[in-house]
mmCIF file of C-alpha atoms and ligand atoms in Angstrom:
data_model
loop_
_atom_site.group_PDB
_atom_site.id
_atom_site.type_symbol
_atom_site.label_atom_id
_atom_site.label_comp_id
_atom_site.label_asym_id
_atom_site.label_seq_id
_atom_site.Cartn_x
_atom_site.Cartn_y
_atom_site.Cartn_z
ATOM 1 C CA UNK A 1 21.916 -19.212 9.095
ATOM 2 C CA UNK A 2 22.385 -15.404 8.764
ATOM 3 C CA UNK A 3 20.054 -13.363 10.948
ATOM 4 C CA UNK A 4 18.488 -9.919 10.970
ATOM 5 C CA UNK A 5 17.189 -7.845 13.859
ATOM 6 C CA UNK A 6 13.419 -7.396 13.695
ATOM 7 C CA UNK A 7 10.388 -5.968 15.466
ATOM 8 C CA UNK A 8 8.207 -9.001 15.997
ATOM 9 C CA UNK A 9 4.728 -9.729 17.330
ATOM 10 C CA UNK A 10 5.214 -13.155 18.937
ATOM 11 C CA UNK A 11 1.471 -13.878 19.230
ATOM 12 C CA UNK A 12 -1.910 -12.216 18.746
ATOM 13 C CA UNK A 13 -2.320 -9.449 21.318
ATOM 14 C CA UNK A 14 1.317 -9.613 22.489
ATOM 15 C CA UNK A 15 3.488 -6.457 22.411
ATOM 16 C CA UNK A 16 6.320 -5.944 19.920
ATOM 17 C CA UNK A 17 9.642 -7.516 20.882
ATOM 18 C CA UNK A 18 13.046 -7.025 19.315
ATOM 19 C CA UNK A 19 14.286 -10.412 18.107
ATOM 20 C CA UNK A 20 16.629 -12.077 15.635
ATOM 21 C CA UNK A 21 15.025 -13.576 12.505
ATOM 22 C CA UNK A 22 16.688 -15.879 10.008
ATOM 23 C CA UNK A 23 17.465 -14.625 6.505
ATOM 24 C CA UNK A 24 18.418 -17.411 4.116
ATOM 25 C CA UNK A 25 21.911 -17.741 2.629
ATOM 26 C CA UNK A 26 21.871 -16.228 -0.873
ATOM 27 C CA UNK A 27 20.580 -18.365 -3.728
ATOM 28 C CA UNK A 28 21.974 -17.528 -7.164
ATOM 29 C CA UNK A 29 19.087 -15.144 -7.946
ATOM 30 C CA UNK A 30 18.875 -13.540 -4.479
ATOM 31 C CA UNK A 31 19.562 -9.987 -3.384
ATOM 32 C CA UNK A 32 20.404 -9.111 0.232
ATOM 33 C CA UNK A 33 19.197 -5.664 1.225
ATOM 34 C CA UNK A 34 20.165 -3.541 4.225
ATOM 35 C CA UNK A 35 16.815 -1.953 5.032
ATOM 36 C CA UNK A 36 16.874 1.798 5.650
ATOM 37 C CA UNK A 37 13.138 2.566 5.963
ATOM 38 C CA UNK A 38 9.839 0.744 6.186
ATOM 39 C CA UNK A 39 6.394 2.352 5.897
ATOM 40 C CA UNK A 40 3.588 1.488 8.308
ATOM 41 C CA UNK A 41 0.663 0.334 6.174
ATOM 42 C CA UNK A 42 -2.832 -0.178 7.566
ATOM 43 C CA UNK A 43 -2.574 -3.758 6.297
ATOM 44 C CA UNK A 44 0.225 -4.331 8.851
ATOM 45 C CA UNK A 45 -2.290 -3.434 11.560
ATOM 46 C CA UNK A 46 -4.987 -5.697 10.053
ATOM 47 C CA UNK A 47 -2.452 -8.563 10.168
ATOM 48 C CA UNK A 48 -1.216 -7.701 13.665
ATOM 49 C CA UNK A 49 -4.816 -7.780 14.932
ATOM 50 C CA UNK A 50 -5.492 -10.916 12.859
ATOM 51 C CA UNK A 51 -8.521 -9.131 11.350
ATOM 52 C CA UNK A 52 -8.772 -11.644 8.520
ATOM 53 C CA UNK A 53 -8.047 -14.770 10.581
ATOM 54 C CA UNK A 54 -5.002 -15.849 8.591
ATOM 55 C CA UNK A 55 -2.020 -14.253 10.314
ATOM 56 C CA UNK A 56 0.939 -16.554 10.921
ATOM 57 C CA UNK A 57 2.576 -15.626 14.246
ATOM 58 C CA UNK A 58 5.313 -14.816 15.142
ATOM 59 C CA UNK A 59 4.846 -11.887 12.745
ATOM 60 C CA UNK A 60 7.370 -9.341 11.474
ATOM 61 C CA UNK A 61 5.210 -6.889 9.475
ATOM 62 C CA UNK A 62 6.308 -4.411 6.825
ATOM 63 C CA UNK A 63 5.967 -4.333 3.050
ATOM 64 C CA UNK A 64 6.958 -0.780 2.170
ATOM 65 C CA UNK A 65 10.687 -1.394 2.208
ATOM 66 C CA UNK A 66 13.572 0.707 0.898
ATOM 67 C CA UNK A 67 17.271 0.200 1.408
ATOM 68 C CA UNK A 68 20.609 -0.531 -0.182
ATOM 69 C CA UNK A 69 21.843 -3.784 -1.727
ATOM 70 C CA UNK A 70 24.603 -5.344 0.378
ATOM 71 C CA UNK A 71 25.228 -8.591 -1.528
ATOM 72 C CA UNK A 72 23.946 -10.383 -4.636
ATOM 73 C CA UNK A 73 23.830 -14.024 -5.732
ATOM 74 C CA UNK A 74 26.003 -15.268 -8.584
ATOM 75 C CA UNK A 75 23.227 -15.125 -11.209
ATOM 76 C CA UNK A 76 21.885 -11.666 -10.365
ATOM 77 C CA UNK A 77 22.203 -9.271 -13.282
ATOM 78 C CA UNK A 78 19.975 -6.274 -12.530
ATOM 79 C CA UNK A 79 21.403 -5.229 -9.149
ATOM 80 C CA UNK A 80 24.791 -4.732 -7.519
ATOM 81 C CA UNK A 81 25.964 -3.850 -3.998
ATOM 82 C CA UNK A 82 25.282 -0.188 -3.263
ATOM 83 C CA UNK A 83 22.135 0.058 -5.411
ATOM 84 C CA UNK A 84 19.097 1.846 -3.929
ATOM 85 C CA UNK A 85 16.202 -0.589 -4.030
ATOM 86 C CA UNK A 86 12.718 -1.310 -2.767
ATOM 87 C CA UNK A 87 10.547 -4.307 -1.947
ATOM 88 C CA UNK A 88 6.768 -4.182 -1.820
ATOM 89 C CA UNK A 89 4.068 -6.673 -0.869
ATOM 90 C CA UNK A 90 5.328 -9.658 -2.880
ATOM 91 C CA UNK A 91 8.479 -11.789 -2.698
ATOM 92 C CA UNK A 92 7.381 -14.741 -4.845
ATOM 93 C CA UNK A 93 4.835 -16.199 -7.267
ATOM 94 C CA UNK A 94 4.613 -19.290 -9.477
ATOM 95 C CA UNK A 95 6.119 -17.364 -12.405
ATOM 96 C CA UNK A 96 4.398 -19.436 -15.081
ATOM 97 C CA UNK A 97 0.612 -18.891 -14.905
ATOM 98 C CA UNK A 98 -1.217 -16.428 -17.142
ATOM 99 C CA UNK A 99 -1.199 -13.490 -14.688
ATOM 100 C CA UNK A 100 2.505 -14.051 -13.837
ATOM 101 C CA UNK A 101 3.414 -14.261 -17.532
ATOM 102 C CA UNK A 102 1.633 -10.949 -18.151
ATOM 103 C CA UNK A 103 3.347 -9.172 -15.251
ATOM 104 C CA UNK A 104 0.418 -9.334 -12.844
ATOM 105 C CA UNK A 105 2.046 -11.502 -10.190
ATOM 106 C CA UNK A 106 -0.377 -10.142 -7.596
ATOM 107 C CA UNK A 107 -3.070 -12.247 -9.270
ATOM 108 C CA UNK A 108 -0.929 -15.424 -9.542
ATOM 109 C CA UNK A 109 -3.350 -18.370 -9.741
ATOM 110 C CA UNK A 110 -1.420 -20.113 -6.952
ATOM 111 C CA UNK A 111 -1.471 -16.933 -4.873
ATOM 112 C CA UNK A 112 1.578 -14.686 -4.604
ATOM 113 C CA UNK A 113 4.019 -15.126 -1.724
ATOM 114 C CA UNK A 114 3.439 -12.107 0.495
ATOM 115 C CA UNK A 115 6.417 -10.299 2.038
ATOM 116 C CA UNK A 116 5.255 -11.317 5.509
ATOM 117 C CA UNK A 117 2.961 -13.870 7.110
ATOM 118 C CA UNK A 118 3.021 -16.153 4.066
ATOM 119 C CA UNK A 119 4.280 -19.674 3.447
ATOM 120 C CA UNK A 120 7.191 -19.429 0.959
ATOM 121 C CA UNK A 121 7.870 -22.118 -1.659
ATOM 122 C CA UNK A 122 10.563 -23.654 0.597
ATOM 123 C CA UNK A 123 8.047 -24.005 3.445
ATOM 124 C CA UNK A 124 9.436 -21.157 5.572
ATOM 125 C CA UNK A 125 7.206 -18.302 6.773
ATOM 126 C CA UNK A 126 8.087 -14.904 5.310
ATOM 127 C CA UNK A 127 9.045 -12.057 7.667
ATOM 128 C CA UNK A 128 8.740 -8.429 6.577
ATOM 129 C CA UNK A 129 10.508 -5.127 6.642
ATOM 130 C CA UNK A 130 10.337 -3.974 10.270
ATOM 131 C CA UNK A 131 13.832 -5.448 10.279
ATOM 132 C CA UNK A 132 17.445 -4.678 9.536
ATOM 133 C CA UNK A 133 17.825 -6.751 6.364
ATOM 134 C CA UNK A 134 15.940 -8.994 3.975
ATOM 135 C CA UNK A 135 16.773 -11.491 1.236
ATOM 136 C CA UNK A 136 14.545 -11.347 -1.854
ATOM 137 C CA UNK A 137 14.701 -12.931 -5.300
ATOM 138 C CA UNK A 138 15.849 -10.412 -7.898
ATOM 139 C CA UNK A 139 12.518 -10.706 -9.760
ATOM 140 C CA UNK A 140 10.736 -8.953 -6.858
ATOM 141 C CA UNK A 141 13.273 -6.178 -6.214
ATOM 142 C CA UNK A 142 12.568 -2.670 -7.541
ATOM 143 C CA UNK A 143 15.034 0.058 -8.433
ATOM 144 C CA UNK A 144 14.411 3.303 -6.527
ATOM 145 C CA UNK A 145 15.181 6.245 -8.844
ATOM 146 C CA UNK A 146 18.000 8.498 -7.593
ATOM 147 C CA UNK A 147 15.748 11.539 -7.218
ATOM 148 C CA UNK A 148 13.376 9.798 -4.782
ATOM 149 C CA UNK A 149 14.474 9.954 -1.130
ATOM 150 C CA UNK A 150 14.528 6.453 0.421
ATOM 151 C CA UNK A 151 12.256 7.480 3.322
ATOM 152 C CA UNK A 152 9.413 9.118 1.386
ATOM 153 C CA UNK A 153 9.708 6.546 -1.423
ATOM 154 C CA UNK A 154 9.050 3.623 0.939
ATOM 155 C CA UNK A 155 5.236 4.053 1.033
ATOM 156 C CA UNK A 156 5.133 4.022 -2.761
ATOM 157 C CA UNK A 157 5.995 0.295 -2.677
ATOM 158 C CA UNK A 158 2.509 -0.601 -1.393
ATOM 159 C CA UNK A 159 0.278 2.459 -1.001
ATOM 160 C CA UNK A 160 1.610 4.116 -4.161
ATOM 161 C CA UNK A 161 1.154 1.214 -6.522
ATOM 162 C CA UNK A 162 -2.194 0.245 -4.989
ATOM 163 C CA UNK A 163 -3.681 3.557 -6.081
ATOM 164 C CA UNK A 164 -1.598 3.977 -9.250
ATOM 165 C CA UNK A 165 -2.677 0.635 -10.718
ATOM 166 C CA UNK A 166 -6.466 1.178 -10.850
ATOM 167 C CA UNK A 167 -6.103 4.873 -11.712
ATOM 168 C CA UNK A 168 -3.939 3.982 -14.720
ATOM 169 C CA UNK A 169 -5.983 0.924 -15.732
ATOM 170 C CA UNK A 170 -9.275 2.831 -15.681
ATOM 171 C CA UNK A 171 -8.029 5.632 -17.904
ATOM 172 C CA UNK A 172 -7.508 8.504 -15.471
ATOM 173 C CA UNK A 173 -6.435 11.611 -17.365
ATOM 174 C CA UNK A 174 -7.469 15.096 -18.446
ATOM 175 C CA UNK A 175 -11.254 15.356 -18.516
ATOM 176 C CA UNK A 176 -11.895 12.573 -15.993
ATOM 177 C CA UNK A 177 -13.443 13.247 -12.616
ATOM 178 C CA UNK A 178 -12.020 11.198 -9.782
ATOM 179 C CA UNK A 179 -13.248 11.002 -6.192
ATOM 180 C CA UNK A 180 -10.867 9.667 -3.545
ATOM 181 C CA UNK A 181 -12.507 8.343 -0.367
ATOM 182 C CA UNK A 182 -10.375 8.657 2.786
ATOM 183 C CA UNK A 183 -7.059 10.478 3.012
ATOM 184 C CA UNK A 184 -4.576 8.302 4.840
ATOM 185 C CA UNK A 185 -1.542 6.569 3.338
ATOM 186 C CA UNK A 186 -3.284 5.321 0.206
ATOM 187 C CA UNK A 187 -5.696 8.233 -0.172
ATOM 188 C CA UNK A 188 -3.137 11.060 -0.112
ATOM 189 C CA UNK A 189 -1.111 9.311 -2.821
ATOM 190 C CA UNK A 190 -4.343 8.728 -4.758
ATOM 191 C CA UNK A 191 -4.997 12.478 -4.721
ATOM 192 C CA UNK A 192 -1.437 13.338 -5.791
ATOM 193 C CA UNK A 193 -1.212 10.733 -8.554
ATOM 194 C CA UNK A 194 -4.702 11.313 -10.004
ATOM 195 C CA UNK A 195 -4.056 15.075 -10.054
ATOM 196 C CA UNK A 196 -0.729 14.651 -11.863
ATOM 197 C CA UNK A 197 -2.435 12.331 -14.359
ATOM 198 C CA UNK A 198 -4.642 15.334 -15.181
ATOM 199 C CA UNK A 199 -7.936 14.383 -13.493
ATOM 200 C CA UNK A 200 -10.177 16.738 -11.577
ATOM 201 C CA UNK A 201 -9.913 15.279 -8.068
ATOM 202 C CA UNK A 202 -12.331 15.498 -5.155
ATOM 203 C CA UNK A 203 -11.292 14.266 -1.710
ATOM 204 C CA UNK A 204 -14.179 12.807 0.266
ATOM 205 C CA UNK A 205 -13.294 12.357 3.936
ATOM 206 C CA UNK A 206 -14.468 12.635 7.495
ATOM 207 C CA UNK A 207 -11.618 14.967 8.566
ATOM 208 C CA UNK A 208 -12.097 18.621 7.534
ATOM 209 C CA UNK A 209 -8.729 19.424 9.125
ATOM 210 C CA UNK A 210 -7.157 17.624 6.145
ATOM 211 C CA UNK A 211 -8.846 19.935 3.627
ATOM 212 C CA UNK A 212 -5.910 22.322 3.092
ATOM 213 C CA UNK A 213 -3.530 19.399 2.595
ATOM 214 C CA UNK A 214 -5.908 17.791 0.093
ATOM 215 C CA UNK A 215 -5.955 21.005 -1.933
ATOM 216 C CA UNK A 216 -2.155 21.271 -1.701
ATOM 217 C CA UNK A 217 -1.834 17.680 -2.973
ATOM 218 C CA UNK A 218 -3.851 18.624 -6.046
ATOM 219 C CA UNK A 219 -7.521 18.130 -5.131
ATOM 220 C CA UNK A 220 -9.967 20.647 -6.559
ATOM 221 C CA UNK A 221 -12.283 20.331 -3.557
ATOM 222 C CA UNK A 222 -12.861 18.631 -0.221
ATOM 223 C CA UNK A 223 -16.213 17.139 0.747
ATOM 224 C CA UNK A 224 -17.071 16.191 4.331
ATOM 225 C CA UNK A 225 -18.573 12.700 4.239
ATOM 226 C CA UNK A 226 -20.316 13.280 7.582
ATOM 227 C CA UNK A 227 -22.523 15.899 5.883
ATOM 228 C CA UNK A 228 -25.083 13.942 3.844
ATOM 229 C CA UNK A 229 -26.177 17.127 2.066
ATOM 230 C CA UNK A 230 -22.657 17.811 0.754
ATOM 231 C CA UNK A 231 -22.356 14.192 -0.376
ATOM 232 C CA UNK A 232 -25.763 14.124 -2.076
ATOM 233 C CA UNK A 233 -24.843 17.271 -4.028
ATOM 234 C CA UNK A 234 -22.184 15.201 -5.828
ATOM 235 C CA UNK A 235 -24.779 12.806 -7.317
ATOM 236 C CA UNK A 236 -23.743 11.443 -10.737
ATOM 237 C CA UNK A 237 -20.476 13.405 -10.733
ATOM 238 C CA UNK A 238 -17.602 10.917 -10.895
ATOM 239 C CA UNK A 239 -16.081 8.675 -13.543
ATOM 240 C CA UNK A 240 -14.103 6.863 -10.900
ATOM 241 C CA UNK A 241 -14.385 6.608 -7.125
ATOM 242 C CA UNK A 242 -11.312 5.237 -5.387
ATOM 243 C CA UNK A 243 -12.386 3.886 -2.005
ATOM 244 C CA UNK A 244 -9.424 3.577 0.381
ATOM 245 C CA UNK A 245 -11.454 3.442 3.611
ATOM 246 C CA UNK A 246 -10.687 0.435 5.861
ATOM 247 C CA UNK A 247 -14.310 0.223 7.036
ATOM 248 C CA UNK A 248 -17.635 -0.718 5.435
ATOM 249 C CA UNK A 249 -19.475 2.135 3.730
ATOM 250 C CA UNK A 250 -22.974 2.381 2.200
ATOM 251 C CA UNK A 251 -22.311 1.194 -1.354
ATOM 252 C CA UNK A 252 -25.601 2.535 -2.719
ATOM 253 C CA UNK A 253 -24.671 6.037 -1.574
ATOM 254 C CA UNK A 254 -21.256 5.718 -3.227
ATOM 255 C CA UNK A 255 -22.658 4.275 -6.461
ATOM 256 C CA UNK A 256 -25.088 7.200 -6.654
ATOM 257 C CA UNK A 257 -22.089 9.531 -6.944
ATOM 258 C CA UNK A 258 -20.988 7.882 -10.198
ATOM 259 C CA UNK A 259 -22.068 9.133 -13.599
ATOM 260 C CA UNK A 260 -22.959 6.962 -16.606
ATOM 261 C CA UNK A 261 -20.512 4.058 -16.847
ATOM 262 C CA UNK A 262 -18.640 5.137 -13.723
ATOM 263 C CA UNK A 263 -16.633 2.707 -11.617
ATOM 264 C CA UNK A 264 -16.282 2.293 -7.877
ATOM 265 C CA UNK A 265 -12.858 0.806 -7.104
ATOM 266 C CA UNK A 266 -12.513 -0.788 -3.698
ATOM 267 C CA UNK A 267 -8.934 -0.935 -2.468
ATOM 268 C CA UNK A 268 -9.707 -0.452 1.236
ATOM 269 C CA UNK A 269 -10.017 -3.755 3.058
ATOM 270 C CA UNK A 270 -12.427 -3.705 6.019
ATOM 271 C CA UNK A 271 -12.175 -6.214 8.864
ATOM 272 C CA UNK A 272 -15.696 -7.315 7.867
ATOM 273 C CA UNK A 273 -15.377 -7.596 4.085
ATOM 274 C CA UNK A 274 -18.944 -8.702 3.296
ATOM 275 C CA UNK A 275 -20.994 -5.919 1.675
ATOM 276 C CA UNK A 276 -24.259 -5.592 -0.237
ATOM 277 C CA UNK A 277 -25.751 -3.164 -2.729
ATOM 278 C CA UNK A 278 -28.967 -2.653 -4.667
ATOM 279 C CA UNK A 279 -28.654 -3.997 -8.232
ATOM 280 C CA UNK A 280 -30.539 -0.948 -9.535
ATOM 281 C CA UNK A 281 -27.663 1.242 -8.275
ATOM 282 C CA UNK A 282 -25.589 -0.464 -10.975
ATOM 283 C CA UNK A 283 -27.913 -0.957 -13.907
ATOM 284 C CA UNK A 284 -29.566 2.477 -13.770
ATOM 285 C CA UNK A 285 -26.351 4.040 -15.100
ATOM 286 C CA UNK A 286 -24.203 1.090 -16.248
ATOM 287 C CA UNK A 287 -22.053 1.482 -13.186
ATOM 288 C CA UNK A 288 -19.514 -1.044 -11.971
ATOM 289 C CA UNK A 289 -17.844 -2.099 -8.757
ATOM 290 C CA UNK A 290 -14.342 -3.535 -8.968
ATOM 291 C CA UNK A 291 -11.614 -4.435 -6.521
ATOM 292 C CA UNK A 292 -7.902 -4.014 -7.064
ATOM 293 C CA UNK A 293 -4.911 -5.571 -5.355
ATOM 294 C CA UNK A 294 -1.547 -3.749 -5.202
ATOM 295 C CA UNK A 295 0.228 -3.897 -8.609
ATOM 296 C CA UNK A 296 2.544 -6.161 -10.599
ATOM 297 C CA UNK A 297 6.325 -5.876 -10.397
ATOM 298 C CA UNK A 298 6.634 -4.181 -13.801
ATOM 299 C CA UNK A 299 3.821 -1.805 -12.932
ATOM 300 C CA UNK A 300 5.447 -1.005 -9.578
ATOM 301 C CA UNK A 301 8.661 -0.019 -11.372
ATOM 302 C CA UNK A 302 6.594 2.055 -13.828
ATOM 303 C CA UNK A 303 4.918 3.794 -10.859
ATOM 304 C CA UNK A 304 8.272 4.554 -9.171
ATOM 305 C CA UNK A 305 9.612 6.026 -12.402
ATOM 306 C CA UNK A 306 6.360 7.991 -12.893
ATOM 307 C CA UNK A 307 6.604 9.422 -9.356
ATOM 308 C CA UNK A 308 10.269 10.342 -9.864
ATOM 309 C CA UNK A 309 9.417 12.068 -13.160
ATOM 310 C CA UNK A 310 6.631 14.083 -11.537
ATOM 311 C CA UNK A 311 8.400 14.761 -8.237
ATOM 312 C CA UNK A 312 5.841 12.821 -6.194
ATOM 313 C CA UNK A 313 6.565 10.933 -2.999
ATOM 314 C CA UNK A 314 4.637 10.238 0.186
ATOM 315 C CA UNK A 315 4.128 12.799 2.942
ATOM 316 C CA UNK A 316 5.752 11.051 5.841
ATOM 317 C CA UNK A 317 6.455 11.238 9.536
ATOM 318 C CA UNK A 318 9.701 9.443 10.313
ATOM 319 C CA UNK A 319 9.506 7.505 13.562
ATOM 320 C CA UNK A 320 12.021 5.530 15.617
ATOM 321 C CA UNK A 321 11.370 1.820 16.122
ATOM 322 C CA UNK A 322 10.344 2.467 19.728
ATOM 323 C CA UNK A 323 7.280 4.394 18.493
ATOM 324 C CA UNK A 324 5.794 1.718 16.239
ATOM 325 C CA UNK A 325 3.172 0.516 18.736
ATOM 326 C CA UNK A 326 2.002 4.154 19.224
ATOM 327 C CA UNK A 327 1.954 4.661 15.481
ATOM 328 C CA UNK A 328 -0.360 1.662 15.043
ATOM 329 C CA UNK A 329 -2.760 3.168 17.588
ATOM 330 C CA UNK A 330 -2.641 6.595 15.964
ATOM 331 C CA UNK A 331 -2.863 5.509 12.345
ATOM 332 C CA UNK A 332 -5.966 7.571 11.453
ATOM 333 C CA UNK A 333 -4.070 10.671 12.636
ATOM 334 C CA UNK A 334 -0.929 9.998 10.543
ATOM 335 C CA UNK A 335 0.099 12.827 8.182
ATOM 336 C CA UNK A 336 0.102 10.780 6.029
ATOM 337 C CA UNK A 337 2.366 7.777 6.480
ATOM 338 C CA UNK A 338 4.537 6.765 9.404
ATOM 339 C CA UNK A 339 7.896 5.491 8.169
ATOM 340 C CA UNK A 340 10.189 3.576 10.512
ATOM 341 C CA UNK A 341 13.825 4.670 10.553
ATOM 342 C CA UNK A 342 15.353 1.197 10.657
ATOM 343 C CA UNK A 343 18.690 2.608 11.922
ATOM 344 C CA UNK A 344 16.935 3.059 15.298
ATOM 345 C CA UNK A 345 16.104 -0.653 15.734
ATOM 346 C CA UNK A 346 18.979 -1.348 18.144
ATOM 347 C CA UNK A 347 20.023 -4.834 19.177
ATOM 348 C CA UNK A 348 17.950 -7.527 20.891
HETATM 349 P P1 NAP B 401 -4.839 4.673 6.676
HETATM 350 O O1 NAP B 401 -3.534 5.349 6.433
HETATM 351 O O2 NAP B 401 -5.231 4.301 8.054
HETATM 352 O O3 NAP B 401 -5.970 5.613 6.006
HETATM 353 C C1 NAP B 401 -7.314 5.274 5.998
HETATM 354 C C2 NAP B 401 -8.149 6.559 5.914
HETATM 355 O O4 NAP B 401 -9.518 6.192 5.726
HETATM 356 C C3 NAP B 401 -8.125 7.400 7.168
HETATM 357 O O5 NAP B 401 -7.037 8.299 7.205
HETATM 358 C C4 NAP B 401 -9.454 8.145 7.074
HETATM 359 O O6 NAP B 401 -9.310 9.233 6.183
HETATM 360 C C5 NAP B 401 -10.359 7.178 6.343
HETATM 361 N N1 NAP B 401 -11.359 6.529 7.205
HETATM 362 C C6 NAP B 401 -12.687 6.696 7.096
HETATM 363 N N2 NAP B 401 -13.356 5.942 7.943
HETATM 364 C C7 NAP B 401 -12.470 5.259 8.647
HETATM 365 C C8 NAP B 401 -12.591 4.325 9.695
HETATM 366 N N3 NAP B 401 -13.772 3.935 10.195
HETATM 367 N N4 NAP B 401 -11.451 3.833 10.223
HETATM 368 C C9 NAP B 401 -10.241 4.241 9.754
HETATM 369 N N5 NAP B 401 -10.085 5.118 8.726
HETATM 370 C C10 NAP B 401 -11.200 5.633 8.178
HETATM 371 O O7 NAP B 401 -4.922 3.323 5.844
HETATM 372 P P2 NAP B 401 -4.148 2.939 4.488
HETATM 373 O O8 NAP B 401 -2.794 2.391 4.811
HETATM 374 O O9 NAP B 401 -4.304 4.031 3.523
HETATM 375 O O10 NAP B 401 -5.004 1.662 4.028
HETATM 376 C C11 NAP B 401 -6.379 1.794 3.741
HETATM 377 C C12 NAP B 401 -7.006 0.425 3.511
HETATM 378 O O11 NAP B 401 -6.481 -0.111 2.293
HETATM 379 C C13 NAP B 401 -6.704 -0.627 4.583
HETATM 380 O O12 NAP B 401 -7.857 -1.422 4.771
HETATM 381 C C14 NAP B 401 -5.592 -1.451 3.970
HETATM 382 O O13 NAP B 401 -5.541 -2.773 4.484
HETATM 383 C C15 NAP B 401 -6.027 -1.439 2.531
HETATM 384 N N6 NAP B 401 -4.970 -1.745 1.558
HETATM 385 C C16 NAP B 401 -5.350 -2.420 0.451
HETATM 386 C C17 NAP B 401 -4.427 -2.700 -0.524
HETATM 387 C C18 NAP B 401 -4.841 -3.408 -1.777
HETATM 388 O O14 NAP B 401 -3.998 -4.003 -2.449
HETATM 389 N N7 NAP B 401 -6.106 -3.362 -2.143
HETATM 390 C C19 NAP B 401 -3.090 -2.296 -0.356
HETATM 391 C C20 NAP B 401 -2.746 -1.589 0.784
HETATM 392 C C21 NAP B 401 -3.700 -1.302 1.739
HETATM 393 P P3 NAP B 401 -10.198 10.582 6.372
HETATM 394 O O15 NAP B 401 -9.750 11.128 7.685
HETATM 395 O O16 NAP B 401 -9.823 11.396 5.201
HETATM 396 O O17 NAP B 401 -11.639 10.173 6.354
HETATM 397 ZN ZN1 ZN B 402 0.348 -2.182 2.423
#
């Protein structure tokens, strides 16, 4: 069985070790990718800490993958060796249910096969992109446009599409007022993408030192969420609030910031996901709360092409493999996404 070198968490609480992981021999529709870069998503940390009680160890995290095709199966038509490609959070789905048929594989009724810590259709456990190579069915491989650098494009594969999808779906454009809560990996791309779509964007965060960056990314203003007076002054303002914070917030306060018919979109995933709100916070202004999970394959390609057209990529800090454990600890201080330079992995 071919192998790849990978950064692996052997068990909950254990440190990263450099190991060999198996990558299957190519099936006719498979693409083998030499990974160049992998973003460090907060979800990797949730899985590493087993926040949601469903991590399969040993775990190789990473679902913001970019690299170059090294080999393709006999039936592959869309990719050839040398192509610049990406892989996001999904590597499989049933392919036949309603959501799959409409290009929303992330809502596959059987559950999509996640890029790591998931049971694949052949019974094996998937292992992600903190590794030197990966084998993925063509259907889940994305083309990275030539104008996007492979390092700063990597975070688009998860963070980018996770914010793009609800912004697009909920009609973000000129005349809409969008609030983005939290400016980390997802949030900074939310600001950039919503601004380019033409919305008036407000960044709501607990880190005033990020204000100048928020304005540079296209926000019209920064509001400090630790100042209840500043927050209250925004009452009824937004059409859409994009909540990227990985912790529980007071939903009634957030709903009060929405105008008539406004929508609170939760994409942040707290360790304790149970939340409550007052029904009157909704019905008093026909407000809604929705959740959103990443994006479909077609939509991810659309997002990559959109970002290339508008010259948008992630703000990144490239790190060597040896710094991944530190990066996990310092995630809230990232400006704004750590991206692992896979060339620094070394050999086990
Ligand atoms: P991140 O880079 O760590 O950014 C999170 C930001 O939230 C921080 O930079 C901070 O911004 C703000 N924040 C406020 N309160 C916080 C708290 N108590 N702890 C930590 N951060 C806090 O995380 P990310 O990669 O953007 O991911 C954000 C969340 O989205 C995670 O829960 C992740 O699992 C989830 N996620 C969901 C999907 C999906 O499909 N729905 C996809 C990817 C990730 P300020 O300093 O500006 O306040
Ligand atoms: Zn992610």
